[in-house]
XYZ file of C-alpha atoms in Angstrom:
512
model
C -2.245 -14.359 -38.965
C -5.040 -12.061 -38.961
C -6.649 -11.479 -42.538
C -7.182 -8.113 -43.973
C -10.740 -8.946 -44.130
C -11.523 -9.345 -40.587
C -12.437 -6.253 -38.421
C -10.443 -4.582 -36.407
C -10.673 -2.487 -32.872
C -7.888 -1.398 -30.255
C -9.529 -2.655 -27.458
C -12.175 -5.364 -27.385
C -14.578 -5.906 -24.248
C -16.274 -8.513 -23.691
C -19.009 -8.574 -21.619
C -21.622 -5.567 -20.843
C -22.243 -6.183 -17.211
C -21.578 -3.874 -14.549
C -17.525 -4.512 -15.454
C -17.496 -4.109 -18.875
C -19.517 -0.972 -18.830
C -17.222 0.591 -16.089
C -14.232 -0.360 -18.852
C -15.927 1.177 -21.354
C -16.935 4.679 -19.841
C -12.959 4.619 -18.755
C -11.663 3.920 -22.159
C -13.803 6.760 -23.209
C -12.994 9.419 -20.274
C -8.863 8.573 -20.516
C -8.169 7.185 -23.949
C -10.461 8.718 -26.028
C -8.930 8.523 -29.059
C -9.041 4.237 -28.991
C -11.286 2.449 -31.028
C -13.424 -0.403 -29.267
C -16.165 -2.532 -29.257
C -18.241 -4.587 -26.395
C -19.219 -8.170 -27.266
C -21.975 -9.481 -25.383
C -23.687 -12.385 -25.124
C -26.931 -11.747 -24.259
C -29.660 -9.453 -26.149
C -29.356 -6.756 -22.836
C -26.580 -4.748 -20.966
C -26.699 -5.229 -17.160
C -25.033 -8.833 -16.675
C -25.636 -10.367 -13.397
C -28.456 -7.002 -12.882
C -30.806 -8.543 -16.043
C -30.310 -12.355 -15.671
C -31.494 -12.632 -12.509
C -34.842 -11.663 -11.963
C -36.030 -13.643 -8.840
C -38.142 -12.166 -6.298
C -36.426 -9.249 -3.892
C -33.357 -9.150 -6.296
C -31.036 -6.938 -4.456
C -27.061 -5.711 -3.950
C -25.660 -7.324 -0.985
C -22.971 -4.680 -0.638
C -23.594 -0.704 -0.118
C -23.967 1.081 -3.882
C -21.722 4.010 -2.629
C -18.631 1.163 -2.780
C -20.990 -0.783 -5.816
C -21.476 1.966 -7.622
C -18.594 3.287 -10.262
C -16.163 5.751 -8.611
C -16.704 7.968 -11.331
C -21.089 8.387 -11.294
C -22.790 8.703 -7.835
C -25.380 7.029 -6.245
C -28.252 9.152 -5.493
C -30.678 6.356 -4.578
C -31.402 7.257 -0.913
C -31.700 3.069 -0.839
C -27.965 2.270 -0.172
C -29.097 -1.186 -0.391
C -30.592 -1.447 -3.728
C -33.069 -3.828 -5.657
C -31.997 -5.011 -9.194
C -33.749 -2.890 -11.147
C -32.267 0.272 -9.690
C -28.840 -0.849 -10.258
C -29.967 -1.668 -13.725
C -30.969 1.390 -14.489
C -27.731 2.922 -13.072
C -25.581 0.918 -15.458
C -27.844 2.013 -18.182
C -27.313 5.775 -16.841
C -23.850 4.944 -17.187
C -23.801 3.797 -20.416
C -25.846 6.530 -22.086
C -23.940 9.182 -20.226
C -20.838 7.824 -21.935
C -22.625 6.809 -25.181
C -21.758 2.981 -24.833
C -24.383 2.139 -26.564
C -23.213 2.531 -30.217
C -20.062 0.142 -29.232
C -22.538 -2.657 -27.980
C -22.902 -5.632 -30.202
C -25.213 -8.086 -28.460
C -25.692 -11.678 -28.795
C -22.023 -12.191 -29.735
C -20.396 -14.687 -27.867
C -16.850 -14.936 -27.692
C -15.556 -18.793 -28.312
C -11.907 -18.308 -28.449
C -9.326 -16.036 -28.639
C -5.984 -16.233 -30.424
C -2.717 -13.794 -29.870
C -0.144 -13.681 -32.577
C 3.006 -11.866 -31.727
C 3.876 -11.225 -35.580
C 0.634 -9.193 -36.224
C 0.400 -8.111 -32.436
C -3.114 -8.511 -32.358
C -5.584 -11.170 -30.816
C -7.827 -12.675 -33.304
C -11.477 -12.795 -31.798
C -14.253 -16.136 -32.809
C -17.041 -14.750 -31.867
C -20.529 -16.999 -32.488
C -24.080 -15.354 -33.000
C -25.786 -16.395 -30.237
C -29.302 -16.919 -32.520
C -28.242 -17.888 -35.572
C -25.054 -19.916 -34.747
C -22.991 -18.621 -37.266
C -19.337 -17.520 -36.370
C -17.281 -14.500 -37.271
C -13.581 -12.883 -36.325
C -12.795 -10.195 -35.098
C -9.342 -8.539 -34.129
C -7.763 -6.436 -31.660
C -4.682 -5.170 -29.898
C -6.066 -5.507 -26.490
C -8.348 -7.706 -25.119
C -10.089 -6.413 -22.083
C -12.582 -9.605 -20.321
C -15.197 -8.081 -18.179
C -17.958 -11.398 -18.662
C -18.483 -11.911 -15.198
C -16.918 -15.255 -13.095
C -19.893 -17.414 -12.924
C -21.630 -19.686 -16.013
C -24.727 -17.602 -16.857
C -25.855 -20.760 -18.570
C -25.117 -23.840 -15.839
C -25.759 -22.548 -12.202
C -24.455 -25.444 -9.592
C -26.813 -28.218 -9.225
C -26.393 -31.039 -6.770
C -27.546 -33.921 -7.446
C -30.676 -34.553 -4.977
C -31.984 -38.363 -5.324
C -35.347 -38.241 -6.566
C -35.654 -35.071 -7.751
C -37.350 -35.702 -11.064
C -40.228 -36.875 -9.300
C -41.292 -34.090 -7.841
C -44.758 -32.879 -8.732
C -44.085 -29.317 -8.899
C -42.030 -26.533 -10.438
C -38.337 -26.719 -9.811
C -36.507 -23.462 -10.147
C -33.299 -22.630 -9.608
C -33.259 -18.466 -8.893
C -30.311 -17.652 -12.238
C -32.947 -18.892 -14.743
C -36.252 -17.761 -12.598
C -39.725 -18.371 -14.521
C -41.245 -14.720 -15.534
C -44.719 -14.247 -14.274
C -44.845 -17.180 -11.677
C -47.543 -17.183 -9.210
C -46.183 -18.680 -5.642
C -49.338 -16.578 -3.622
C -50.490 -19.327 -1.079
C -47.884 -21.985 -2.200
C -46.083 -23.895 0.460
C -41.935 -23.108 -0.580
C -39.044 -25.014 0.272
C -35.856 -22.963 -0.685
C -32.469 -24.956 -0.896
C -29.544 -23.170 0.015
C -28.219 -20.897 2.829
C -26.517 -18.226 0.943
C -27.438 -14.545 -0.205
C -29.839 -15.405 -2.692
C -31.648 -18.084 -0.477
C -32.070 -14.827 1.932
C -32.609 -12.407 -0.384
C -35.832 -14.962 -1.803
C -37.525 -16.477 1.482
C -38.667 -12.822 3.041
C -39.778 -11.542 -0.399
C -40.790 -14.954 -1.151
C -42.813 -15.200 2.300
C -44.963 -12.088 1.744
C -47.431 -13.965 -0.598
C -46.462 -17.313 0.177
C -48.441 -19.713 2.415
C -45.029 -20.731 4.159
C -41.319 -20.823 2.898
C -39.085 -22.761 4.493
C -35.256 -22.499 4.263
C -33.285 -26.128 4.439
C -29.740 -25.437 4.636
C -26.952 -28.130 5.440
C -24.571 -25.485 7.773
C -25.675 -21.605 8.780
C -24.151 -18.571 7.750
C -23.311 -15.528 9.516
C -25.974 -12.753 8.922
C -25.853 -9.453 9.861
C -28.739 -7.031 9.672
C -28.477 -3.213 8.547
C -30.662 -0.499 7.423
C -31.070 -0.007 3.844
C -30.502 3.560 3.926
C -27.293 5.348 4.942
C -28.785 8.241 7.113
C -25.001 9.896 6.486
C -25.043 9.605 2.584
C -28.544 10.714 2.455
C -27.634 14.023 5.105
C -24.824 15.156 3.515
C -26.354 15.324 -0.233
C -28.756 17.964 1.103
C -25.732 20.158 2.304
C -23.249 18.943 -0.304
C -22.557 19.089 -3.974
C -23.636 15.166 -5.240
C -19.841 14.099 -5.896
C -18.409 15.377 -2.777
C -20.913 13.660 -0.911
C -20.844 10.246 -2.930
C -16.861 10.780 -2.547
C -16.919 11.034 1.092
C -19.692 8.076 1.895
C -17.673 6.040 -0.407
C -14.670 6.221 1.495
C -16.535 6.222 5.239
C -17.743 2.803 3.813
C -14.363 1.368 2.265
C -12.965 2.583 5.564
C -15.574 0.517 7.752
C -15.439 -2.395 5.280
C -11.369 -2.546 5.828
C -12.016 -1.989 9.662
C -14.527 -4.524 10.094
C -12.517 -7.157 7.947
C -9.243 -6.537 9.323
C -10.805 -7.527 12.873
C -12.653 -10.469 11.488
C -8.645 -11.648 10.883
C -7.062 -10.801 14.366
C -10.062 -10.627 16.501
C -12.559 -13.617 15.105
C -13.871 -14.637 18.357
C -14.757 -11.376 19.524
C -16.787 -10.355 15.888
C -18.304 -13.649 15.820
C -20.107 -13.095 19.345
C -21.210 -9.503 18.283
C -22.627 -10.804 14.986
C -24.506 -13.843 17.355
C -25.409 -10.874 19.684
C -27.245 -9.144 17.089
C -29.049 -12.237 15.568
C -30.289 -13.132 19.163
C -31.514 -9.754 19.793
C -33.429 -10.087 16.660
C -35.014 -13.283 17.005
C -35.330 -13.569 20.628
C -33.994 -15.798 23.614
C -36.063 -18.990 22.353
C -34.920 -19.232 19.331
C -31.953 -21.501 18.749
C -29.638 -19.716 17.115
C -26.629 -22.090 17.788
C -28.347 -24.749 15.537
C -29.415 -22.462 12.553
C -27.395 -19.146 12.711
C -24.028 -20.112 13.917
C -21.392 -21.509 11.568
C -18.155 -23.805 12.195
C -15.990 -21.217 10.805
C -14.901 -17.352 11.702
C -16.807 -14.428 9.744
C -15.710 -13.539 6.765
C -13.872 -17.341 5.890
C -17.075 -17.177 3.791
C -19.162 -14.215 2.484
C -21.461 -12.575 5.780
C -25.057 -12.454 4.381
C -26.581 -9.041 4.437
C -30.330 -8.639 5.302
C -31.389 -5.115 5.201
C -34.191 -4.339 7.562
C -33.665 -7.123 9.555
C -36.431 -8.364 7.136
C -35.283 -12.337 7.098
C -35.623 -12.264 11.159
C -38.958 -10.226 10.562
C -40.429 -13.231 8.282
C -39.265 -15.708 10.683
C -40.702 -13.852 13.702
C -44.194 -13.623 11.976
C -44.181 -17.393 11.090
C -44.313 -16.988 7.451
C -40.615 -18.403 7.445
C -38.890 -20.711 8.933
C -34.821 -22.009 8.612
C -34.088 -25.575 8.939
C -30.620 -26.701 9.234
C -30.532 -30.523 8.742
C -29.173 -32.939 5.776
C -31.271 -34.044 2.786
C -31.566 -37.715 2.240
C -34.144 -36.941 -1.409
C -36.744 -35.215 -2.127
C -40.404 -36.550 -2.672
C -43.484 -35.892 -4.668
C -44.293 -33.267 -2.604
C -41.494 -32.146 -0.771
C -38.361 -32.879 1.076
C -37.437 -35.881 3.073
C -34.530 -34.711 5.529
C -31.910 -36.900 7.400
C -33.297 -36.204 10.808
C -37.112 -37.461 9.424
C -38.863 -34.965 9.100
C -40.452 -33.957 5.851
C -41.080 -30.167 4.629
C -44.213 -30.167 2.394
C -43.785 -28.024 -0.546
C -45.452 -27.164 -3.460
C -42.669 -25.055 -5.043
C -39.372 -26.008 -5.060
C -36.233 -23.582 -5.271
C -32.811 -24.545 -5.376
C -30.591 -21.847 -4.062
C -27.877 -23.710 -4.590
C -25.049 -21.435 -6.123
C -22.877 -20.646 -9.246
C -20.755 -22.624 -11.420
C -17.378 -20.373 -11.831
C -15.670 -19.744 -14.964
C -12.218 -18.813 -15.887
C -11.958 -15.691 -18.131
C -15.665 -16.207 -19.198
C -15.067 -19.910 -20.361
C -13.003 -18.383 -23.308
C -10.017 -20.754 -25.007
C -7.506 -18.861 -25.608
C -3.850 -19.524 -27.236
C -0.512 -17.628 -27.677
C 1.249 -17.806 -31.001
C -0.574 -21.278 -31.685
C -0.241 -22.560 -28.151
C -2.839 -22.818 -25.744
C -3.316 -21.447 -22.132
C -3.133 -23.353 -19.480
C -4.796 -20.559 -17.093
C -4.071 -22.244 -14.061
C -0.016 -22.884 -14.966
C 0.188 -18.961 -15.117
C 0.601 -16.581 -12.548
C -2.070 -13.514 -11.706
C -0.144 -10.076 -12.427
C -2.024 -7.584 -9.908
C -4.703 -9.417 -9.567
C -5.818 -8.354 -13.525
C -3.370 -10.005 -15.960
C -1.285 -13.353 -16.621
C 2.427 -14.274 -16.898
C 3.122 -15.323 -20.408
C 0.214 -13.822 -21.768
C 0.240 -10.526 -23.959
C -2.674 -7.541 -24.258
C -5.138 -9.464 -21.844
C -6.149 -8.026 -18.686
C -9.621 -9.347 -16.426
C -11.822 -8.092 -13.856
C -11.990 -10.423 -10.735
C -13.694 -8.172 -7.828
C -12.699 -8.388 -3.858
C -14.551 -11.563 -2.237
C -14.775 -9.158 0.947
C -15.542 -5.889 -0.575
C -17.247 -4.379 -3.469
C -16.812 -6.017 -6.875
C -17.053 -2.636 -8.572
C -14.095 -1.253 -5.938
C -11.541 -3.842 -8.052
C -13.180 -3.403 -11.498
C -12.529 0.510 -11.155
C -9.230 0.244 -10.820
C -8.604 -2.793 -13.101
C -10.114 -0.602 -15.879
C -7.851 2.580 -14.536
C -4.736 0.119 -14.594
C -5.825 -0.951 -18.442
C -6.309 2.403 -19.430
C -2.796 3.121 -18.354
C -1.194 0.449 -19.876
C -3.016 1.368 -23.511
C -1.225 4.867 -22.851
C 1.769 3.850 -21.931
C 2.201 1.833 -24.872
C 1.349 4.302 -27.356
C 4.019 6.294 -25.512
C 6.609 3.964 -25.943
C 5.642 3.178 -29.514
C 5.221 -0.630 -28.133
C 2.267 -3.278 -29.477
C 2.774 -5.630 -26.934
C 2.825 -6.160 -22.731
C 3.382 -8.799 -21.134
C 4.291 -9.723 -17.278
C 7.138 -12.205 -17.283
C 8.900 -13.656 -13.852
C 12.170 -12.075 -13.259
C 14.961 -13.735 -11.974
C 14.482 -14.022 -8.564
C 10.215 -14.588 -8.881
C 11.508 -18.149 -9.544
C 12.005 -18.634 -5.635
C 8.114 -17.814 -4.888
C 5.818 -19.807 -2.602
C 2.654 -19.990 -4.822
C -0.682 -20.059 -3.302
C -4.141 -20.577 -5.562
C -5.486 -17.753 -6.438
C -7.842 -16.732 -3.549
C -6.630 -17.864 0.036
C -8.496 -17.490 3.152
C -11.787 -17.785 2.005
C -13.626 -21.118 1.293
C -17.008 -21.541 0.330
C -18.425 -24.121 -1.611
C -18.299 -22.325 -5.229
C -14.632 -21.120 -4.145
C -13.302 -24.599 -3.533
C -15.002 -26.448 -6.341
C -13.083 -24.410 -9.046
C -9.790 -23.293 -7.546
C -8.175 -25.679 -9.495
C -9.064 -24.030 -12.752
C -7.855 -20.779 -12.009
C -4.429 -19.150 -12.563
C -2.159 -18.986 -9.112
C -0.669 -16.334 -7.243
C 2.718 -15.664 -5.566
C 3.587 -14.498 -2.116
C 5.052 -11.585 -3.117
C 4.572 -7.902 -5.312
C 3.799 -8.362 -8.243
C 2.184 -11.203 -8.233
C -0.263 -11.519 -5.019
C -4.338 -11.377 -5.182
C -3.858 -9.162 -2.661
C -8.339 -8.960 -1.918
C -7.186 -5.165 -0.494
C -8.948 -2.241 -2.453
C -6.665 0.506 0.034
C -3.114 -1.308 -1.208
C -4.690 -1.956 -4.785
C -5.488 1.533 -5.319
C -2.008 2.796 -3.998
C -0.185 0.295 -6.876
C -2.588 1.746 -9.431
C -2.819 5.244 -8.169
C 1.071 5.678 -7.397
C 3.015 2.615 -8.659
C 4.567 2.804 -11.751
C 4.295 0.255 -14.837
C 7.772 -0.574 -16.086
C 8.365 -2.701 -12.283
C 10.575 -4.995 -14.203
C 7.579 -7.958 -14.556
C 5.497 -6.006 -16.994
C 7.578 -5.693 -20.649
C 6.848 -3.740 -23.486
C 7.999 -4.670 -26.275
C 6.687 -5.380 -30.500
C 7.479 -1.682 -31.595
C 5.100 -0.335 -33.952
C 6.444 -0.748 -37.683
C 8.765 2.203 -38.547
C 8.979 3.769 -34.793
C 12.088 4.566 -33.900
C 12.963 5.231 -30.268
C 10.611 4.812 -27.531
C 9.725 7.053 -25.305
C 11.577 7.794 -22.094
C 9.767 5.728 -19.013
C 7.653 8.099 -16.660
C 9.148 8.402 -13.392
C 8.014 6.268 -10.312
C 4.673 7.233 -9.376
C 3.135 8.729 -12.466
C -0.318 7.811 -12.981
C -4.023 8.850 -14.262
C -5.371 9.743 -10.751
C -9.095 9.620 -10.503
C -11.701 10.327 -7.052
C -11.892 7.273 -5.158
């Protein structure tokens, strides 16, 4: 049972990233009156935005879909660099005076929900001195991300301690390090392997990419000519509304076809990379994958500026298998060595469930991945959690919006009913599900390692991951709570009747 000692909030965050800032500046715009704190980790707000500082650091989706629904993007770069969308978070935060709520260098170690008190009961560890504290609340809201921000993915390349010079992988990248005239060789064949070798290959001496299999890539502008026209005739939220939803639209268009047309995407993305590069090139071998677009994540190069680097020389992509790397470079399975001086490992993320947290239920733990996902944001079984898990083929910000509209909803709808506790349970006839893991049709590398670990979904309403912002935002915009899977229940002490429940469809509405 919680002590009387131990300090107490409504709503605990944890994490200050892009997600648990969005929460936050919700919390504070539709339930005012709640207290609440953010617990983060690290000594800066930002998440993903400040750890990773590697050179041409960028978004890989449009900021008029990345940015919140509730602050627009005036950046005329639609395709922005870390430190701009740094800077917007903070924007966001002081706007909304986060900052006051932020207690850094906490990190949350486990988390324990006690139907008697209605409260979880927070161990949170000072990240410097090591020292651990609790802290309690009625609803825990986790917004820390779904990657390790301490152990990226490393594979284990024979040899690798011999080589003579720096070894980086891009989540923990060295500040100040000079790679002018260095010979690169960057690992990896995903967004942040083509984010690095262009920016990389402007000082460098050479920087060659060695990937096992292509992806798709697809080149676009890094300004949206439309966004940037209509803020000079429109008021700045009408115009960040209406790009917004032009670019959720053409996201949903160009997915939906990726699903019922894949051959006929696949040869316009080819199309465009061999219009870039040229008829020599061989774009078969290093551009063209064994599965359909958007089975994995399409790579987004603004500017074209990975083809650029490639025409010039000052890059090159090899696609071949590693058999170890050298003193001085790698050896690859077809021969052929890549000299390097610098060695980057673009080799991905390690994914956590629920930020790594252990969390239990009235002295029980959770077994995340014996529970069901509830809307894509909360758990059968368990009480006064909810998550943010963005869309793998949209915007992460998109989900986290409405995640943190859906919490905000639930807070008020228990204070309503006079209730201390939620919870989605089965119903009788959920026990007749198919269940699926908890994302399907989409399968690279980082996906598939860690599947296993996280909590399943059914193959039907409420319980599907549905990866669909347009039929997401209709359940939180329109839907109503009490659907018979999510229960209120734990009246406050001395309540008497609850409220009457709203009628289908009643909901805090908000701009896209």
């Amino acid at each position: 049972m919680a002590g009387s000692d131990i300090e107490h909030f409504e709503v605990i965050i944890v994490g200050a990233g892009v997600s648990g800032i969005g929460a936050a500046c919700h919390l504070r715009r539709q339930c005012l009156d709640r207290t609440f704190t953010i617990l983060e980790g690290r000594d800066a707000i930002g998440g993903t935005w400040d750890l990773f500082r590697y050179p041409g650091i960028r978004s890989d989706s449009d900021m008029h879909t990345f940015g919140y629904n509730f602050k627009p993007w005036l950046n005329p770069k639609s395709i922005a660099d870390g430190p701009a969308i740094r800077a917007y978070v903070h924007e966001a935060a002081a706007e909304h005076a986060i900052g006051p709520h932020i207690q850094f260098r906490q990190r949350v170690a486990g988390a324990a929900w006690s139907s008697a008190d209605a409260r979880w009961t927070v161990e949170v560890e000072d990240a410097e001195s090591g020292t651990r504290r609790r802290l309690s609340c009625g609803f825990l809201f986790m917004c820390a991300g779904y990657y390790s921000y301490d152990q990226p993915h490393r594979p284990d390349f024979s040899g690798i301690e011999q080589f003579q010079g720096p070894v980086i992988h891009p989540q923990h990248w060295p500040e100040g390090l000079d790679y002018s005239g260095k010979r690169i060789a960057v690992i990896g064949s995903g967004a942040t392997a083509m984010t690095l070798v262009p920016a990389m290959a402007e000082q460098a001496a050479k920087v060659t990419m060695i990937q096992r299999s292509p992806t798709y890539v697809v080149s676009r502008p890094d300004r949206d000519a439309i966004a940037n026209g209509l803020r000079k005739v429109l008021p700045e939220r009408l115009a960040y509304a209406i790009t917004r939803w032009k670019n959720v639209l053409m996201q949903h268009y160009f997915y939906h076809r990726t699903r019922v047309a894949p051959e006929r995407i696949k040869a316009k993305l080819l199309a465009q990379v061999r219009k870039h590069l040229g008829a020599g090139y061989d774009v078969d071998s290093h551009f063209t994958p064994s599965y359909y677009p958007w089975d994995e994540r399409l790579c987004l190069i603004p500017n074209a500026d990975l083809f650029k680097a490639i025409n010039g020389g000052r890059a090159e992509v090899v696609t071949d298998g590693i058999t170890g790397i050298t003193a001085n470079g790698v050896q690859l399975e077809s021969g052929r060595h890549v000299d390097a001086d610098i060695l980057v490992t673009a080799t991905g993320l390690t994914l956590e469930v629920l930020g790594g947290v252990k969390f239990e239920v009235d002295g029980e733990p959770v077994h995340f991945p014996d529970t069901l996902n509830y809307k894509g944001m909360m758990y059968s079984g368990v009480p006064n959690l909810a998550s943010v898990f963005g869309y793998v083929n949209a915007s992460w910000t998109l989900r986290a919006d409405l995640t943190a509209e859906y919490v905000c909803q639930v807070l008020n709808r228990m204070q309503e009913l006079g209730m201390r506790q939620c919870v989605p349970k089965l119903r009788e006839d959920d026990g007749e599900m198919g269940i699926q893991p908890w994302i399907v049709g989409f399968a690279p590398g980082y996906i598939a390692r860690a599947m296993h670990r996280f909590p399943k979904q059914g193959d039907r309403d409420p319980w599907r991951n549905t990866q669909n912002y347009l039929q997401d935002r209709k359940m939180v915009r329109r839907g109503t709570l009490e659907d018979g899977a999510l229960t209120f229940s734990n009246p406050v002490p001395g309540e008497s009747e609850a409220a009457a429940p709203p009628s289908p469809g009643e909901s805090t509405r908000e701009a896209a």
